[in-house]
PDB file of C-alpha atoms in Angstrom:
ATOM      1  CA  MET A   1     -17.024  -1.657 -22.551  1.00  0.00           C
ATOM      2  CA  GLU A   2     -16.095  -4.302 -24.830  1.00  0.00           C
ATOM      3  CA  LYS A   3     -13.499  -2.491 -26.893  1.00  0.00           C
ATOM      4  CA  GLU A   4     -11.456  -1.628 -24.066  1.00  0.00           C
ATOM      5  CA  ALA A   5     -12.142  -5.214 -22.909  1.00  0.00           C
ATOM      6  CA  LYS A   6      -9.723  -6.160 -26.264  1.00  0.00           C
ATOM      7  CA  THR A   7      -7.876  -4.215 -25.290  1.00  0.00           C
ATOM      8  CA  TYR A   8      -6.873  -5.086 -22.037  1.00  0.00           C
ATOM      9  CA  LEU A   9      -6.947  -8.968 -22.873  1.00  0.00           C
ATOM     10  CA  ARG A  10      -4.514  -7.951 -25.399  1.00  0.00           C
ATOM     11  CA  ILE A  11      -1.901  -6.092 -23.288  1.00  0.00           C
ATOM     12  CA  LYS A  12      -2.428  -8.507 -20.632  1.00  0.00           C
ATOM     13  CA  ASN A  13      -1.603 -11.173 -23.216  1.00  0.00           C
ATOM     14  CA  PHE A  14       1.606  -9.403 -23.961  1.00  0.00           C
ATOM     15  CA  VAL A  15       3.035  -8.537 -20.412  1.00  0.00           C
ATOM     16  CA  ALA A  16       2.058 -11.922 -18.885  1.00  0.00           C
ATOM     17  CA  PRO A  17       5.054 -13.834 -20.013  1.00  0.00           C
ATOM     18  CA  PHE A  18       7.218 -10.838 -18.689  1.00  0.00           C
ATOM     19  CA  ILE A  19       5.488 -10.958 -15.049  1.00  0.00           C
ATOM     20  CA  GLY A  20       5.748 -14.616 -14.973  1.00  0.00           C
ATOM     21  CA  LEU A  21       9.681 -14.195 -15.601  1.00  0.00           C
ATOM     22  CA  ALA A  22      10.020 -11.885 -13.172  1.00  0.00           C
ATOM     23  CA  VAL A  23       7.952 -12.851 -10.403  1.00  0.00           C
ATOM     24  CA  ASN A  24       7.045 -15.934  -8.915  1.00  0.00           C
ATOM     25  CA  ILE A  25       3.662 -16.061  -8.912  1.00  0.00           C
ATOM     26  CA  SER A  26       1.211 -18.987  -7.084  1.00  0.00           C
ATOM     27  CA  ALA A  27      -2.383 -18.759  -6.603  1.00  0.00           C
ATOM     28  CA  TYR A  28      -5.014 -19.535  -4.103  1.00  0.00           C
ATOM     29  CA  GLY A  29      -8.477 -20.062  -3.603  1.00  0.00           C
ATOM     30  CA  THR A  30      -9.127 -20.067  -7.148  1.00  0.00           C
ATOM     31  CA  GLU A  31     -12.506 -21.774  -6.985  1.00  0.00           C
ATOM     32  CA  ASN A  32     -13.915 -18.998  -5.325  1.00  0.00           C
ATOM     33  CA  ILE A  33     -13.585 -16.629  -8.405  1.00  0.00           C
ATOM     34  CA  VAL A  34     -16.724 -15.498  -9.858  1.00  0.00           C
ATOM     35  CA  THR A  35     -16.447 -16.384 -13.553  1.00  0.00           C
ATOM     36  CA  ASN A  36     -19.394 -14.582 -14.928  1.00  0.00           C
ATOM     37  CA  GLY A  37     -21.699 -11.399 -14.346  1.00  0.00           C
ATOM     38  CA  LYS A  38     -20.787  -8.167 -12.503  1.00  0.00           C
ATOM     39  CA  VAL A  39     -18.522  -8.118  -9.504  1.00  0.00           C
ATOM     40  CA  ILE A  40     -16.040  -6.055  -7.661  1.00  0.00           C
ATOM     41  CA  LEU A  41     -12.878  -6.988  -7.127  1.00  0.00           C
ATOM     42  CA  THR A  42     -10.233  -5.478  -3.607  1.00  0.00           C
ATOM     43  CA  CYS A  43      -7.097  -6.208  -3.182  1.00  0.00           C
ATOM     44  CA  ASN A  44      -4.543  -4.629  -0.385  1.00  0.00           C
ATOM     45  CA  HIS A  45      -2.474  -2.395  -2.411  1.00  0.00           C
ATOM     46  CA  ARG A  46       1.578  -2.234  -1.186  1.00  0.00           C
ATOM     47  CA  SER A  47       3.489  -1.505  -4.661  1.00  0.00           C
ATOM     48  CA  ASP A  48       2.601  -0.450  -7.935  1.00  0.00           C
ATOM     49  CA  MET A  49       3.312  -3.763  -9.026  1.00  0.00           C
ATOM     50  CA  ASP A  50      -0.146  -4.784  -7.410  1.00  0.00           C
ATOM     51  CA  PRO A  51      -2.650  -4.486 -10.567  1.00  0.00           C
ATOM     52  CA  PHE A  52      -0.486  -6.482 -12.986  1.00  0.00           C
ATOM     53  CA  ILE A  53       0.262  -9.231 -10.547  1.00  0.00           C
ATOM     54  CA  LEU A  54      -3.963  -9.939 -10.027  1.00  0.00           C
ATOM     55  CA  SER A  55      -4.336  -9.297 -13.782  1.00  0.00           C
ATOM     56  CA  TYR A  56      -1.863 -12.430 -14.368  1.00  0.00           C
ATOM     57  CA  THR A  57      -3.892 -14.715 -11.922  1.00  0.00           C
ATOM     58  CA  PHE A  58      -7.458 -13.292 -12.813  1.00  0.00           C
ATOM     59  CA  PRO A  59      -9.294 -14.956 -15.709  1.00  0.00           C
ATOM     60  CA  ARG A  60     -11.494 -12.004 -16.676  1.00  0.00           C
ATOM     61  CA  PHE A  61     -10.999  -8.518 -17.964  1.00  0.00           C
ATOM     62  CA  ILE A  62     -10.659  -6.496 -14.727  1.00  0.00           C
ATOM     63  CA  SER A  63     -12.012  -2.367 -15.109  1.00  0.00           C
ATOM     64  CA  TRP A  64      -9.429  -0.614 -12.387  1.00  0.00           C
ATOM     65  CA  ILE A  65     -10.017   2.179 -10.389  1.00  0.00           C
ATOM     66  CA  ALA A  66      -7.038   4.368 -10.508  1.00  0.00           C
ATOM     67  CA  ALA A  67      -6.453   7.471  -8.672  1.00  0.00           C
ATOM     68  CA  GLU A  68      -6.942  10.286 -10.835  1.00  0.00           C
ATOM     69  CA  TYR A  69      -2.960  11.866 -11.068  1.00  0.00           C
ATOM     70  CA  THR A  70      -2.140   8.767 -12.653  1.00  0.00           C
ATOM     71  CA  PHE A  71      -3.302   9.287 -15.551  1.00  0.00           C
ATOM     72  CA  ARG A  72      -1.179  12.231 -15.975  1.00  0.00           C
ATOM     73  CA  ILE A  73       1.213   9.835 -16.032  1.00  0.00           C
ATOM     74  CA  PRO A  74       2.790   9.693 -19.768  1.00  0.00           C
ATOM     75  CA  ILE A  75       2.377   6.030 -21.615  1.00  0.00           C
ATOM     76  CA  PHE A  76       0.471   4.609 -18.322  1.00  0.00           C
ATOM     77  CA  ARG A  77      -2.390   7.974 -18.674  1.00  0.00           C
ATOM     78  CA  ASP A  78      -2.954   6.213 -22.193  1.00  0.00           C
ATOM     79  CA  LEU A  79      -2.702   2.777 -21.521  1.00  0.00           C
ATOM     80  CA  ALA A  80      -5.074   3.104 -18.667  1.00  0.00           C
ATOM     81  CA  LYS A  81      -8.031   4.831 -20.903  1.00  0.00           C
ATOM     82  CA  ILE A  82      -7.823   2.158 -23.662  1.00  0.00           C
ATOM     83  CA  ALA A  83      -7.615  -0.399 -21.382  1.00  0.00           C
ATOM     84  CA  GLY A  84     -11.303   0.672 -19.429  1.00  0.00           C
ATOM     85  CA  GLY A  85      -9.218   2.481 -16.474  1.00  0.00           C
ATOM     86  CA  ILE A  86     -11.548   4.743 -14.226  1.00  0.00           C
ATOM     87  CA  PRO A  87     -10.145   7.440 -12.555  1.00  0.00           C
ATOM     88  CA  MET A  88     -11.379   8.610  -9.184  1.00  0.00           C
ATOM     89  CA  SER A  89      -9.748  11.484  -6.770  1.00  0.00           C
ATOM     90  CA  ILE A  90      -7.865  11.086  -3.886  1.00  0.00           C
ATOM     91  CA  ASP A  91     -10.348  12.408  -1.433  1.00  0.00           C
ATOM     92  CA  GLY A  92     -12.717   9.626  -2.490  1.00  0.00           C
ATOM     93  CA  ASN A  93     -15.012  12.175  -5.071  1.00  0.00           C
ATOM     94  CA  ILE A  94     -15.515  11.002  -8.613  1.00  0.00           C
ATOM     95  CA  SER A  95     -16.646  12.647 -11.544  1.00  0.00           C
ATOM     96  CA  ILE A  96     -20.449  12.267 -13.386  1.00  0.00           C
ATOM     97  CA  GLY A  97     -17.822  10.548 -16.003  1.00  0.00           C
ATOM     98  CA  SER A  98     -16.216   8.020 -14.137  1.00  0.00           C
ATOM     99  CA  ILE A  99     -19.552   7.312 -12.287  1.00  0.00           C
ATOM    100  CA  LYS A 100     -21.038   6.464 -15.847  1.00  0.00           C
ATOM    101  CA  MET A 101     -18.156   4.397 -16.752  1.00  0.00           C
ATOM    102  CA  ILE A 102     -18.954   2.516 -13.645  1.00  0.00           C
ATOM    103  CA  GLN A 103     -22.543   2.037 -14.253  1.00  0.00           C
ATOM    104  CA  GLN A 104     -21.193   0.520 -17.607  1.00  0.00           C
ATOM    105  CA  VAL A 105     -19.204  -1.578 -16.020  1.00  0.00           C
ATOM    106  CA  PHE A 106     -21.677  -3.336 -13.950  1.00  0.00           C
ATOM    107  CA  LYS A 107     -24.342  -2.904 -16.877  1.00  0.00           C
ATOM    108  CA  LYS A 108     -22.091  -5.045 -19.176  1.00  0.00           C
ATOM    109  CA  GLY A 109     -21.334  -7.875 -16.612  1.00  0.00           C
ATOM    110  CA  GLU A 110     -18.057  -6.831 -15.838  1.00  0.00           C
ATOM    111  CA  THR A 111     -15.071  -7.176 -13.173  1.00  0.00           C
ATOM    112  CA  LEU A 112     -14.322  -3.432 -11.435  1.00  0.00           C
ATOM    113  CA  GLY A 113     -11.274  -3.760  -9.642  1.00  0.00           C
ATOM    114  CA  ILE A 114     -10.042  -1.257  -6.519  1.00  0.00           C
ATOM    115  CA  PHE A 115      -7.733  -1.342  -3.745  1.00  0.00           C
ATOM    116  CA  PRO A 116      -9.482   0.043  -0.427  1.00  0.00           C
ATOM    117  CA  GLU A 117      -6.501   1.317   0.914  1.00  0.00           C
ATOM    118  CA  GLY A 118      -6.153   3.735  -2.024  1.00  0.00           C
ATOM    119  CA  HIS A 119      -2.419   4.927  -2.052  1.00  0.00           C
ATOM    120  CA  ASP A 120      -2.237   5.371   1.896  1.00  0.00           C
ATOM    121  CA  TYR A 121       0.019   1.970   2.848  1.00  0.00           C
ATOM    122  CA  MET A 122       2.520   3.025  -0.103  1.00  0.00           C
ATOM    123  CA  VAL A 123       2.633   6.649   1.590  1.00  0.00           C
ATOM    124  CA  LYS A 124       3.372   4.872   4.927  1.00  0.00           C
ATOM    125  CA  ASN A 125       6.213   3.274   3.525  1.00  0.00           C
ATOM    126  CA  ASP A 126       6.413   0.400   5.696  1.00  0.00           C
ATOM    127  CA  PHE A 127       6.464  -2.656   4.373  1.00  0.00           C
ATOM    128  CA  LYS A 128       6.616  -4.434   7.671  1.00  0.00           C
ATOM    129  CA  SER A 129       3.066  -2.994   8.484  1.00  0.00           C
ATOM    130  CA  GLY A 130      -0.556  -4.604   7.823  1.00  0.00           C
ATOM    131  CA  MET A 131      -3.251  -3.407   6.118  1.00  0.00           C
ATOM    132  CA  VAL A 132      -4.139   0.532   6.825  1.00  0.00           C
ATOM    133  CA  ASP A 133      -7.730   1.893   7.473  1.00  0.00           C
ATOM    134  CA  PHE A 134     -10.161   1.328   3.924  1.00  0.00           C
ATOM    135  CA  HIS A 135     -12.026   4.047   2.109  1.00  0.00           C
ATOM    136  CA  SER A 136     -15.389   3.115   1.680  1.00  0.00           C
ATOM    137  CA  GLY A 137     -16.318   4.192  -1.792  1.00  0.00           C
ATOM    138  CA  PHE A 138     -15.948   0.627  -2.872  1.00  0.00           C
ATOM    139  CA  ALA A 139     -18.950  -0.465   0.195  1.00  0.00           C
ATOM    140  CA  ALA A 140     -21.433   2.371  -1.445  1.00  0.00           C
ATOM    141  CA  PHE A 141     -20.322   1.206  -5.397  1.00  0.00           C
ATOM    142  CA  SER A 142     -21.800  -2.095  -4.052  1.00  0.00           C
ATOM    143  CA  ILE A 143     -24.573  -1.591  -1.778  1.00  0.00           C
ATOM    144  CA  ARG A 144     -26.386   1.324  -4.774  1.00  0.00           C
ATOM    145  CA  ASN A 145     -25.611  -1.058  -7.188  1.00  0.00           C
ATOM    146  CA  LYS A 146     -26.317  -3.964  -6.064  1.00  0.00           C
ATOM    147  CA  VAL A 147     -22.862  -6.067  -6.401  1.00  0.00           C
ATOM    148  CA  ASP A 148     -21.409  -8.706  -4.862  1.00  0.00           C
ATOM    149  CA  ILE A 149     -17.693  -8.090  -3.576  1.00  0.00           C
ATOM    150  CA  LEU A 150     -14.515 -10.685  -4.225  1.00  0.00           C
ATOM    151  CA  PRO A 151     -11.898  -9.984  -1.667  1.00  0.00           C
ATOM    152  CA  SER A 152      -8.288 -10.874  -2.445  1.00  0.00           C
ATOM    153  CA  VAL A 153      -4.867 -10.603  -1.025  1.00  0.00           C
ATOM    154  CA  ILE A 154      -1.527 -10.216  -2.410  1.00  0.00           C
ATOM    155  CA  ILE A 155       0.869 -12.040   0.246  1.00  0.00           C
ATOM    156  CA  PRO A 156       4.879 -10.876  -0.608  1.00  0.00           C
ATOM    157  CA  VAL A 157       6.967 -14.246  -0.196  1.00  0.00           C
ATOM    158  CA  GLU A 158      10.167 -12.199  -1.318  1.00  0.00           C
ATOM    159  CA  GLU A 159      10.719  -9.519  -2.181  1.00  0.00           C
ATOM    160  CA  SER A 160      13.150  -6.031  -2.199  1.00  0.00           C
ATOM    161  CA  TYR A 161      12.905  -2.340  -2.177  1.00  0.00           C
ATOM    162  CA  SER A 162      14.100   0.583  -4.309  1.00  0.00           C
ATOM    163  CA  ASP A 163      14.236   4.031  -4.241  1.00  0.00           C
ATOM    164  CA  ILE A 164      11.068   5.358  -6.651  1.00  0.00           C
ATOM    165  CA  PRO A 165      12.380   5.459  -9.905  1.00  0.00           C
ATOM    166  CA  ILE A 166      10.661   9.101 -10.454  1.00  0.00           C
ATOM    167  CA  PRO A 167      12.258  12.307  -8.878  1.00  0.00           C
ATOM    168  CA  PRO A 168      10.281  13.942  -6.479  1.00  0.00           C
ATOM    169  CA  ILE A 169      10.580  17.197  -8.206  1.00  0.00           C
ATOM    170  CA  VAL A 170       9.201  15.234 -11.173  1.00  0.00           C
ATOM    171  CA  ARG A 171       6.346  13.737  -9.445  1.00  0.00           C
ATOM    172  CA  SER A 172       5.502  17.316  -8.162  1.00  0.00           C
ATOM    173  CA  PHE A 173       5.849  18.653 -11.669  1.00  0.00           C
ATOM    174  CA  MET A 174       3.505  15.577 -13.118  1.00  0.00           C
ATOM    175  CA  GLY A 175       1.183  17.139 -10.745  1.00  0.00           C
ATOM    176  CA  MET A 176       0.948  14.022  -7.876  1.00  0.00           C
ATOM    177  CA  PRO A 177      -0.251  15.123  -4.666  1.00  0.00           C
ATOM    178  CA  LYS A 178       2.643  16.412  -2.110  1.00  0.00           C
ATOM    179  CA  GLU A 179       2.222  12.901  -0.027  1.00  0.00           C
ATOM    180  CA  VAL A 180       3.105  10.891  -2.872  1.00  0.00           C
ATOM    181  CA  CYS A 181       5.885  12.972  -4.200  1.00  0.00           C
ATOM    182  CA  ASP A 182       7.308  12.462  -0.464  1.00  0.00           C
ATOM    183  CA  ILE A 183       7.044   8.371  -0.644  1.00  0.00           C
ATOM    184  CA  LYS A 184      10.989   7.122  -0.611  1.00  0.00           C
ATOM    185  CA  LYS A 185      10.676   3.020  -1.482  1.00  0.00           C
ATOM    186  CA  ARG A 186       9.053   1.097  -3.523  1.00  0.00           C
ATOM    187  CA  ALA A 187       8.630  -2.964  -3.141  1.00  0.00           C
ATOM    188  CA  ILE A 188       9.277  -4.899  -5.669  1.00  0.00           C
ATOM    189  CA  TYR A 189       8.129  -8.540  -5.835  1.00  0.00           C
ATOM    190  CA  LYS A 190      10.428 -11.592  -5.743  1.00  0.00           C
ATOM    191  CA  LYS A 191       7.910 -14.374  -5.269  1.00  0.00           C
ATOM    192  CA  VAL A 192       4.505 -13.992  -4.147  1.00  0.00           C
ATOM    193  CA  LYS A 193       0.731 -15.615  -3.016  1.00  0.00           C
ATOM    194  CA  VAL A 194      -2.590 -14.423  -4.832  1.00  0.00           C
ATOM    195  CA  ILE A 195      -5.265 -15.847  -2.199  1.00  0.00           C
ATOM    196  CA  TYR A 196      -8.964 -15.351  -3.228  1.00  0.00           C
ATOM    197  CA  GLY A 197     -11.567 -15.736  -0.715  1.00  0.00           C
ATOM    198  CA  GLU A 198     -15.430 -16.384  -1.180  1.00  0.00           C
ATOM    199  CA  LYS A 199     -17.541 -13.518  -2.202  1.00  0.00           C
ATOM    200  CA  VAL A 200     -19.453 -11.245   0.815  1.00  0.00           C
ATOM    201  CA  ASP A 201     -23.264 -10.886  -0.661  1.00  0.00           C
ATOM    202  CA  HIS A 202     -23.843  -7.185  -0.948  1.00  0.00           C
ATOM    203  CA  ARG A 203     -27.748  -8.390  -0.102  1.00  0.00           C
ATOM    204  CA  ASP A 204     -26.438  -9.285   3.476  1.00  0.00           C
ATOM    205  CA  PHE A 205     -25.854  -4.967   3.995  1.00  0.00           C
ATOM    206  CA  LEU A 206     -29.416  -3.128   2.198  1.00  0.00           C
ATOM    207  CA  SER A 207     -31.140  -2.541   5.840  1.00  0.00           C
ATOM    208  CA  GLY A 208     -30.700   0.342   7.954  1.00  0.00           C
ATOM    209  CA  THR A 209     -28.934   3.650   6.855  1.00  0.00           C
ATOM    210  CA  LEU A 210     -26.596   3.694   3.721  1.00  0.00           C
ATOM    211  CA  GLU A 211     -23.865   5.125   6.260  1.00  0.00           C
ATOM    212  CA  GLU A 212     -24.326   2.148   8.767  1.00  0.00           C
ATOM    213  CA  ASN A 213     -24.102  -0.452   5.641  1.00  0.00           C
ATOM    214  CA  MET A 214     -21.085   1.258   4.028  1.00  0.00           C
ATOM    215  CA  LYS A 215     -19.271   0.799   7.204  1.00  0.00           C
ATOM    216  CA  GLN A 216     -20.317  -2.599   7.979  1.00  0.00           C
ATOM    217  CA  LEU A 217     -19.644  -3.285   4.602  1.00  0.00           C
ATOM    218  CA  SER A 218     -16.016  -2.509   4.299  1.00  0.00           C
ATOM    219  CA  ASP A 219     -14.916  -4.201   7.988  1.00  0.00           C
ATOM    220  CA  THR A 220     -16.674  -7.071   6.609  1.00  0.00           C
ATOM    221  CA  VAL A 221     -14.492  -7.300   3.807  1.00  0.00           C
ATOM    222  CA  ARG A 222     -11.304  -5.816   5.335  1.00  0.00           C
ATOM    223  CA  ASN A 223     -11.440  -8.312   8.144  1.00  0.00           C
ATOM    224  CA  ARG A 224     -12.317 -11.199   5.305  1.00  0.00           C
ATOM    225  CA  MET A 225      -8.756  -9.591   3.931  1.00  0.00           C
ATOM    226  CA  ILE A 226      -6.966  -9.551   7.231  1.00  0.00           C
ATOM    227  CA  ALA A 227      -8.238 -13.569   7.325  1.00  0.00           C
ATOM    228  CA  LEU A 228      -6.980 -14.333   4.045  1.00  0.00           C
ATOM    229  CA  GLN A 229      -3.276 -12.800   5.052  1.00  0.00           C
ATOM    230  CA  GLU A 230      -3.159 -15.043   7.710  1.00  0.00           C
ATOM    231  CA  GLY A 231      -4.187 -18.018   5.908  1.00  0.00           C
ATOM    232  CA  GLN A 232      -8.328 -18.665   6.194  1.00  0.00           C
ATOM    233  CA  TYR A 233      -8.920 -19.246   2.763  1.00  0.00           C
ATOM    234  CA  ALA A 234     -13.003 -19.568   3.419  1.00  0.00           C
ATOM    235  CA  GLU A 235     -15.409 -18.764   6.499  1.00  0.00           C
ATOM    236  CA  ALA A 236     -15.868 -21.764   8.656  1.00  0.00           C
TER     237      ALA A 236
END
């Protein structure tokens, strides 16, 4: 992943000034950021701007998990591949190749970035609602690979909404799922807060069955992220 990490950082350094000009970004709880070693970074997902906003405030290389269909989008596809992006099907299935990429991220002591809501919040298209239910795949990655989770949230302070620039018929031609083709609006951030919480120790979720542990870990991370949204930056 060394080559991908260097490419990611080059792209980040190029894009960061433009992101900083377009969006007023404030980061809190940065003392909670795990500065070295393997970790899974989770965040809520309400805009296609989210990975760029999070990368702007996070000092380390992030190998992002992304929906497999996004790798069919011209330009993004190439950038995602050379910057360490890892495709995953929206039904939760993941290829052997992608599993090996994830294992390499952890072997190299890097950060795996994932949005546990998937695209479900954006499909819902109600930007005033709270987080939707989580997909539990990230919890399986944590438990099976013995990796802690760093929860974070993006909270909009000022934003606007616009039509998706790619028409539905074009999205369909590109092979996107129907629910994605039907999305009407996207959130455009003007001012946001990024809040990092305390890491969740995977060792607390190793007893019992994998299914039980995945649910408990997923629920714990989701509750932590809801608490961050409500202004609780750390456990009491």
